XYZ file of C-alpha atoms in Angstrom:
467
model
C -0.038 -0.252 0.086
C 3.195 2.274 0.492
C 2.420 3.041 3.927
C 3.264 2.286 6.640
C 3.447 2.843 11.002
C 6.691 2.314 13.729
C 6.116 1.400 17.006
C 7.972 0.896 20.307
C 8.375 -2.555 21.046
C 9.887 -4.791 24.241
C 12.061 -8.020 24.658
C 13.572 -7.704 20.750
C 16.849 -9.169 19.259
C 18.741 -6.266 18.157
C 18.448 -5.691 13.855
C 15.741 -5.480 11.379
C 13.177 -8.142 11.084
C 11.737 -8.227 6.552
C 7.730 -10.129 7.304
C 7.218 -10.646 3.128
C 3.591 -11.926 3.015
C 2.840 -13.563 -0.321
C 0.185 -14.052 -2.750
C -1.275 -17.251 -3.348
C 0.649 -18.068 -6.565
C 4.124 -16.568 -5.213
C 4.349 -19.897 -3.317
C 6.431 -21.142 -4.595
C 8.845 -17.845 -2.716
C 7.890 -19.672 -0.319
C 10.253 -23.078 -1.424
C 14.486 -23.702 0.444
C 14.971 -24.145 -2.529
C 13.006 -20.931 -4.920
C 15.320 -19.130 -2.080
C 18.856 -20.188 -2.754
C 18.142 -19.829 -6.051
C 17.626 -16.453 -5.276
C 20.316 -15.144 -3.166
C 22.837 -17.593 -4.571
C 21.706 -15.427 -8.370
C 21.232 -11.987 -6.796
C 22.896 -11.898 -3.809
C 25.681 -14.541 -3.696
C 29.194 -11.948 -2.593
C 27.368 -9.297 -0.236
C 29.245 -7.899 2.696
C 27.236 -10.247 4.795
C 26.541 -13.684 5.696
C 23.028 -14.738 4.573
C 21.059 -18.111 6.788
C 18.471 -20.008 5.383
C 17.140 -21.979 7.809
C 20.198 -21.633 9.894
C 22.576 -22.478 6.945
C 25.282 -20.120 5.632
C 23.240 -19.794 1.834
C 26.858 -17.551 0.586
C 29.445 -19.531 1.109
C 31.026 -18.291 -2.177
C 33.475 -15.359 -2.059
C 33.813 -12.339 -3.739
C 37.529 -13.537 -5.742
C 37.367 -10.035 -7.721
C 37.458 -8.229 -4.909
C 40.058 -9.895 -2.962
C 44.237 -8.266 -4.346
C 45.600 -10.359 -7.023
C 47.718 -12.271 -4.933
C 45.663 -13.390 -2.353
C 43.777 -15.453 -4.739
C 44.698 -19.195 -5.485
C 44.984 -21.666 -7.734
C 41.920 -23.468 -6.570
C 40.136 -20.381 -5.844
C 40.210 -19.472 -9.063
C 38.549 -22.949 -10.286
C 36.700 -23.687 -7.631
C 34.978 -19.851 -8.821
C 34.739 -20.181 -12.339
C 33.578 -23.757 -11.873
C 30.432 -21.950 -9.908
C 30.313 -19.043 -11.605
C 30.337 -20.458 -15.055
C 28.355 -24.054 -14.066
C 31.276 -25.829 -16.113
C 32.947 -28.765 -15.035
C 36.613 -27.938 -15.781
C 39.988 -25.547 -15.453
C 40.095 -21.840 -16.637
C 43.096 -21.607 -19.133
C 43.496 -18.392 -17.961
C 42.307 -15.948 -16.193
C 42.304 -12.255 -15.767
C 41.770 -10.339 -12.623
C 42.269 -6.372 -12.942
C 41.848 -3.735 -11.066
C 41.464 0.279 -11.476
C 39.802 3.564 -10.477
C 40.502 5.323 -13.279
C 39.095 6.470 -15.470
C 35.871 3.846 -13.705
C 35.640 2.233 -10.647
C 35.957 -1.181 -12.123
C 36.474 -4.739 -10.315
C 36.280 -7.644 -12.845
C 38.314 -11.514 -12.974
C 37.673 -13.685 -16.136
C 38.016 -17.083 -16.874
C 39.269 -18.383 -20.935
C 37.417 -21.833 -20.950
C 39.447 -25.088 -20.979
C 37.030 -26.814 -23.683
C 37.236 -26.084 -26.766
C 34.425 -23.880 -28.243
C 30.789 -25.356 -29.693
C 29.129 -25.420 -32.672
C 26.844 -23.254 -30.296
C 29.523 -21.064 -28.420
C 30.406 -19.763 -32.276
C 27.762 -19.074 -32.961
C 26.520 -14.675 -32.459
C 23.419 -15.405 -30.716
C 24.657 -17.017 -27.950
C 25.246 -13.778 -24.672
C 28.205 -13.129 -23.219
C 29.303 -15.107 -20.065
C 29.937 -11.592 -17.920
C 27.807 -10.129 -15.030
C 27.509 -6.848 -13.952
C 27.264 -6.431 -10.446
C 27.504 -2.734 -8.815
C 29.191 -3.442 -5.083
C 28.454 -6.881 -5.001
C 25.504 -7.175 -6.134
C 23.819 -8.233 -9.656
C 22.543 -5.729 -11.787
C 22.614 -8.153 -15.215
C 23.518 -11.934 -16.052
C 25.575 -12.043 -18.797
C 25.679 -8.600 -19.538
C 25.962 -8.753 -23.386
C 26.827 -5.229 -23.714
C 29.706 -4.862 -20.731
C 32.428 -6.712 -23.928
C 32.205 -6.292 -27.673
C 29.692 -10.128 -29.342
C 33.447 -11.679 -30.124
C 34.783 -12.275 -27.392
C 31.530 -14.005 -25.793
C 33.870 -17.136 -24.876
C 34.722 -15.221 -21.721
C 33.244 -16.276 -18.666
C 33.216 -14.140 -15.057
C 32.597 -10.478 -14.009
C 32.551 -6.666 -13.486
C 32.100 -4.768 -10.219
C 31.803 -0.582 -11.056
C 30.765 1.123 -7.728
C 30.698 3.755 -10.824
C 27.096 2.150 -12.196
C 23.775 3.391 -10.119
C 21.913 -0.679 -8.361
C 18.535 1.159 -10.111
C 20.482 1.089 -14.479
C 17.297 -0.359 -16.137
C 17.992 -2.565 -19.592
C 16.652 0.429 -21.399
C 19.526 2.512 -20.264
C 22.372 0.071 -19.614
C 21.900 -0.872 -24.308
C 22.592 2.518 -24.184
C 24.541 4.080 -21.678
C 27.691 6.572 -22.248
C 29.394 4.515 -18.876
C 28.775 0.979 -20.510
C 30.160 1.973 -23.506
C 33.181 4.225 -21.845
C 33.034 0.551 -19.706
C 32.980 -1.549 -22.890
C 36.334 -0.354 -23.941
C 38.801 -0.094 -20.789
C 38.208 -3.895 -20.320
C 37.743 -4.800 -24.265
C 41.028 -3.247 -24.207
C 42.709 -4.319 -20.760
C 41.454 -7.671 -23.482
C 42.963 -7.506 -26.191
C 46.247 -6.447 -24.334
C 46.350 -8.811 -21.406
C 46.274 -11.641 -25.152
C 49.409 -9.797 -26.276
C 51.279 -10.387 -23.604
C 50.560 -14.296 -23.053
C 50.844 -14.950 -27.355
C 54.339 -12.813 -26.017
C 55.549 -14.553 -23.015
C 54.535 -18.457 -23.870
C 54.150 -18.924 -27.003
C 53.320 -22.673 -27.316
C 50.188 -22.258 -24.447
C 48.344 -19.286 -26.612
C 49.349 -21.074 -30.087
C 46.925 -24.139 -27.917
C 44.340 -21.241 -27.412
C 44.360 -19.546 -30.260
C 43.639 -23.326 -32.338
C 40.702 -22.890 -30.200
C 39.669 -19.164 -29.918
C 40.406 -17.575 -33.526
C 37.887 -17.873 -34.843
C 36.976 -14.922 -32.613
C 39.628 -12.757 -33.805
C 38.476 -13.047 -37.082
C 35.099 -12.060 -36.637
C 36.005 -8.373 -34.175
C 38.323 -7.845 -36.678
C 35.018 -8.010 -39.612
C 32.541 -6.948 -37.234
C 34.624 -4.348 -35.572
C 34.647 -1.361 -36.901
C 37.637 1.440 -35.035
C 41.046 0.713 -37.366
C 42.636 0.976 -34.193
C 40.858 -1.559 -32.453
C 41.256 -3.593 -35.739
C 44.268 -3.366 -35.140
C 44.855 -4.437 -31.698
C 42.468 -7.591 -32.376
C 45.162 -8.116 -35.402
C 48.477 -8.656 -33.075
C 46.991 -11.956 -31.851
C 46.413 -13.011 -34.990
C 48.564 -15.802 -36.227
C 49.583 -17.363 -39.895
C 52.282 -19.392 -41.332
C 54.775 -17.695 -43.971
C 57.009 -18.524 -46.800
C 60.132 -17.759 -45.018
C 58.773 -19.757 -41.878
C 59.512 -24.096 -42.150
C 55.873 -26.279 -42.396
C 53.734 -25.540 -38.705
C 56.165 -22.341 -37.813
C 53.317 -19.351 -36.449
C 54.643 -16.087 -37.126
C 51.761 -12.585 -36.520
C 51.917 -9.676 -38.017
C 54.677 -7.712 -36.023
C 57.370 -9.794 -36.357
C 56.129 -10.000 -39.688
C 56.690 -6.390 -40.079
C 60.079 -6.127 -38.561
C 61.478 -8.040 -41.339
C 60.229 -5.565 -43.972
C 62.907 -5.271 -45.860
C 63.155 -1.536 -45.420
C 61.033 1.000 -47.774
C 58.496 -1.596 -48.259
C 54.897 -1.021 -48.128
C 52.954 -3.750 -48.103
C 52.328 -6.930 -46.192
C 51.845 -10.298 -48.368
C 49.163 -12.616 -48.257
C 48.215 -15.617 -49.963
C 44.928 -17.894 -49.969
C 45.334 -21.533 -50.043
C 43.836 -24.611 -48.751
C 47.660 -25.717 -47.836
C 50.755 -25.138 -47.370
C 51.454 -27.718 -50.271
C 49.517 -25.962 -52.276
C 50.600 -22.654 -52.016
C 54.128 -23.236 -52.333
C 53.285 -23.936 -55.333
C 51.086 -21.953 -56.764
C 51.910 -19.981 -60.101
C 51.422 -16.588 -58.170
C 53.899 -17.600 -55.384
C 56.326 -18.333 -58.339
C 55.407 -14.880 -59.890
C 57.101 -13.579 -57.080
C 59.807 -16.039 -55.674
C 62.202 -13.508 -57.607
C 61.591 -10.500 -55.503
C 62.896 -12.366 -52.514
C 59.253 -11.340 -50.803
C 57.983 -12.891 -47.012
C 53.830 -13.954 -47.788
C 51.645 -15.477 -45.194
C 49.863 -18.012 -45.968
C 45.877 -18.236 -45.224
C 44.296 -21.818 -45.240
C 40.825 -20.733 -44.703
C 39.074 -18.850 -46.561
C 37.553 -16.496 -43.964
C 40.910 -15.510 -42.949
C 41.976 -13.699 -46.888
C 38.230 -11.989 -46.063
C 39.162 -10.053 -42.423
C 42.051 -9.551 -44.204
C 41.189 -7.618 -46.760
C 38.470 -6.343 -44.198
C 41.652 -5.517 -42.587
C 43.487 -3.415 -45.106
C 46.056 -1.325 -43.224
C 47.973 -2.641 -40.303
C 50.369 0.071 -38.373
C 50.670 1.694 -41.907
C 50.972 -0.990 -43.444
C 49.084 -2.448 -47.260
C 48.099 -5.696 -46.084
C 47.625 -7.475 -50.000
C 47.348 -10.485 -52.120
C 50.667 -11.312 -54.015
C 47.977 -11.442 -56.304
C 46.719 -8.584 -56.417
C 50.010 -7.300 -57.264
C 50.814 -9.424 -60.303
C 47.707 -8.133 -61.498
C 49.388 -3.879 -60.444
C 52.608 -5.101 -61.914
C 53.783 -2.922 -64.480
C 57.238 -3.568 -64.848
C 55.955 -6.908 -66.179
C 55.423 -5.258 -70.421
C 53.434 -8.072 -73.023
C 56.497 -8.792 -74.916
C 58.741 -11.932 -74.523
C 62.879 -12.195 -74.080
C 64.089 -11.739 -76.437
C 67.271 -14.134 -74.960
C 65.493 -17.013 -74.335
C 65.971 -19.459 -76.878
C 63.076 -22.102 -74.953
C 60.485 -19.383 -76.078
C 58.111 -18.485 -78.566
C 58.815 -15.635 -80.898
C 56.666 -11.990 -81.236
C 55.448 -12.530 -83.609
C 54.256 -16.534 -82.230
C 52.900 -15.105 -79.281
C 51.190 -12.268 -81.007
C 49.287 -15.252 -83.807
C 48.804 -17.162 -80.839
C 46.361 -14.978 -78.974
C 44.440 -13.648 -81.728
C 44.468 -17.868 -81.743
C 43.450 -18.476 -78.410
C 40.721 -15.443 -78.269
C 38.816 -17.359 -81.165
C 39.205 -20.622 -78.793
C 38.021 -19.111 -75.085
C 36.280 -16.516 -76.869
C 34.345 -15.195 -73.744
C 36.049 -16.123 -71.156
C 38.665 -14.108 -71.352
C 38.489 -10.810 -71.573
C 42.568 -9.999 -72.130
C 45.306 -12.576 -73.009
C 48.945 -10.950 -71.783
C 52.594 -12.740 -71.958
C 54.698 -13.226 -68.998
C 57.958 -13.400 -68.121
C 57.298 -13.215 -64.287
C 56.143 -17.846 -64.700
C 59.226 -20.304 -64.558
C 57.161 -23.698 -64.330
C 53.793 -23.121 -64.705
C 52.544 -22.365 -68.703
C 49.933 -19.498 -66.727
C 47.807 -17.600 -65.023
C 44.905 -15.799 -64.250
C 44.712 -12.621 -62.816
C 41.002 -10.737 -61.946
C 40.956 -6.901 -60.613
C 40.395 -8.174 -56.263
C 41.077 -11.313 -56.654
C 40.345 -12.406 -53.523
C 36.970 -10.002 -53.079
C 35.926 -12.651 -56.889
C 36.557 -15.141 -54.738
C 34.411 -13.999 -51.667
C 31.365 -12.553 -54.644
C 31.688 -15.871 -56.690
C 30.425 -18.073 -52.881
C 27.486 -15.645 -52.613
C 26.722 -13.116 -54.634
C 27.287 -14.817 -58.004
C 26.284 -18.569 -56.591
C 22.888 -18.461 -58.245
C 24.663 -16.759 -61.537
C 25.048 -18.333 -64.697
C 29.259 -19.307 -66.019
C 28.488 -16.869 -68.667
C 27.618 -14.482 -65.931
C 30.217 -14.646 -63.513
C 33.250 -14.364 -66.064
C 31.416 -11.605 -67.635
C 31.388 -9.978 -64.096
C 35.345 -11.536 -63.047
C 36.380 -10.351 -66.583
C 39.715 -12.479 -65.872
C 43.236 -11.549 -67.765
C 45.239 -14.781 -69.207
C 48.917 -14.394 -68.957
C 51.058 -16.863 -71.091
C 54.776 -18.279 -70.013
C 55.660 -18.313 -73.847
C 58.725 -20.340 -73.215
C 56.631 -23.903 -71.121
C 56.622 -26.552 -73.247
C 53.102 -27.200 -73.072
C 52.949 -23.444 -74.366
C 55.073 -24.386 -77.081
C 53.998 -27.932 -78.593
C 50.839 -26.358 -78.370
C 51.466 -23.143 -80.962
C 52.954 -25.797 -82.993
C 49.139 -27.718 -82.485
C 47.625 -25.414 -83.765
C 48.234 -25.649 -87.351
C 48.641 -29.655 -87.102
C 46.888 -30.789 -84.923
C 43.362 -28.107 -83.634
C 41.721 -30.028 -82.762
C 44.200 -31.484 -79.782
C 45.193 -28.077 -79.688
C 41.618 -26.315 -78.714
C 41.689 -28.947 -76.233
C 45.386 -28.474 -74.272
C 44.296 -25.202 -74.656
C 40.373 -25.171 -72.534
C 42.404 -26.853 -70.207
C 45.503 -25.140 -69.839
C 42.561 -22.598 -68.781
C 40.107 -23.810 -66.413
C 43.295 -25.461 -64.549
C 44.309 -21.258 -64.329
C 40.867 -20.979 -63.083
C 40.755 -24.114 -60.237
C 44.629 -22.965 -59.136
C 42.979 -19.102 -58.822
C 40.391 -20.632 -56.466
C 37.621 -19.329 -59.251
C 36.323 -22.821 -60.199
C 35.845 -24.999 -56.924
C 35.185 -27.893 -58.685
C 37.689 -29.145 -60.510
C 35.050 -31.866 -61.979
C 33.555 -30.175 -65.054
C 36.596 -30.093 -67.279
C 36.795 -34.378 -66.644
C 35.362 -35.139 -69.448
C 36.874 -33.084 -71.781
C 40.598 -33.995 -69.707
C 39.596 -37.647 -70.916
C 38.751 -36.841 -74.721
C 42.164 -34.954 -74.849
C 43.793 -38.214 -73.249
C 42.791 -40.602 -75.975
C 42.792 -37.720 -78.675
C 47.177 -37.782 -77.049
C 46.977 -41.681 -77.171
C 45.844 -42.053 -80.481
C 49.004 -40.107 -82.486
C 51.144 -42.862 -80.560
């Protein structure tokens, strides 16, 4: 009713007694188990003991209020299991305290288990609870950390947050945005420090949780924070042995003076990366190249764009933009076709391939490969083929891609094809289309090479007939 009376009483114990009268539909709140759960959820960490039918109900300490050196590993393990309802141990824990720019007491844990597909879903809530003066404000406080850090478990306590903060104000509060910024910066620094101090342990963590950092780069609008996340990425490199990983920062320390690009190559495996015609074309320049084995890694670096004022660039784009490689043959190469032969071959090839190619050129960059395909923004082209252009016809795809076919005029297959176009035009045409398909597969622009198997079989049959 909002009204109350005060009167004197005799022979009563010191303290406050509150009697709650429940309505008929609320009798569940008189059950011991229900009350214990309410205490556990909202008031487990208050500074006074809460007894329920003679037994203390709040038995877990608020570890985040203690000094980090006072908290033992066993205490961390018990607390982690309590707040996360888990049975594993934390692989990392981060105890953070500061009074500026906000009063913050935070304790974060990284689970030991490998994340499941459910954990990967962006619909999964943040595993961090928000407190003010040890009173729960919100469990699973999705606005305290960015979504890509949803794998973290823990608590955040700030006396600057009012106890009556509503969910609506929590979402739009400048105070919460500031809190999120401070915590995110400190967490990213924590991971960066761990990566430097214990690379082997971090490698295992990165193998399990690295996908969240990639998501963070794609979904974070601020470039400075994207670059902080990018410091945590790891890749294999053409300058390191198989299985060895390097960071973008480490790559930058090995760059030649005056070099402004960090180069990368997307390939399904190291073997395919090392035998890629695109890597071969740049090998003479002695450029280090990062190997990206997952398709989304290429998308991540394309979104990142720059790191420490250095451009992130695929070697395929480098070849496409290379102005030094003129459309002429090497006159000193005795194995190479002559310029007039190449000019005739290009005209003939255009008649065979028709609208499959926008342009045909010769290149002096290749040695062991007969040809390569170059297009504007190869990585974007691959992405669009898998998404926007997935339901388009082959003709529509090629019209939008406008691929350029670059020939190695000294390769035996190109030299032989030039001869066959006069003596065996049918075999030469089959060979031309097969070389084109091979180049498209190497470029990642044809995902299913089975489409060309019938032509390959016909080509082999024709070749065997000549033996």
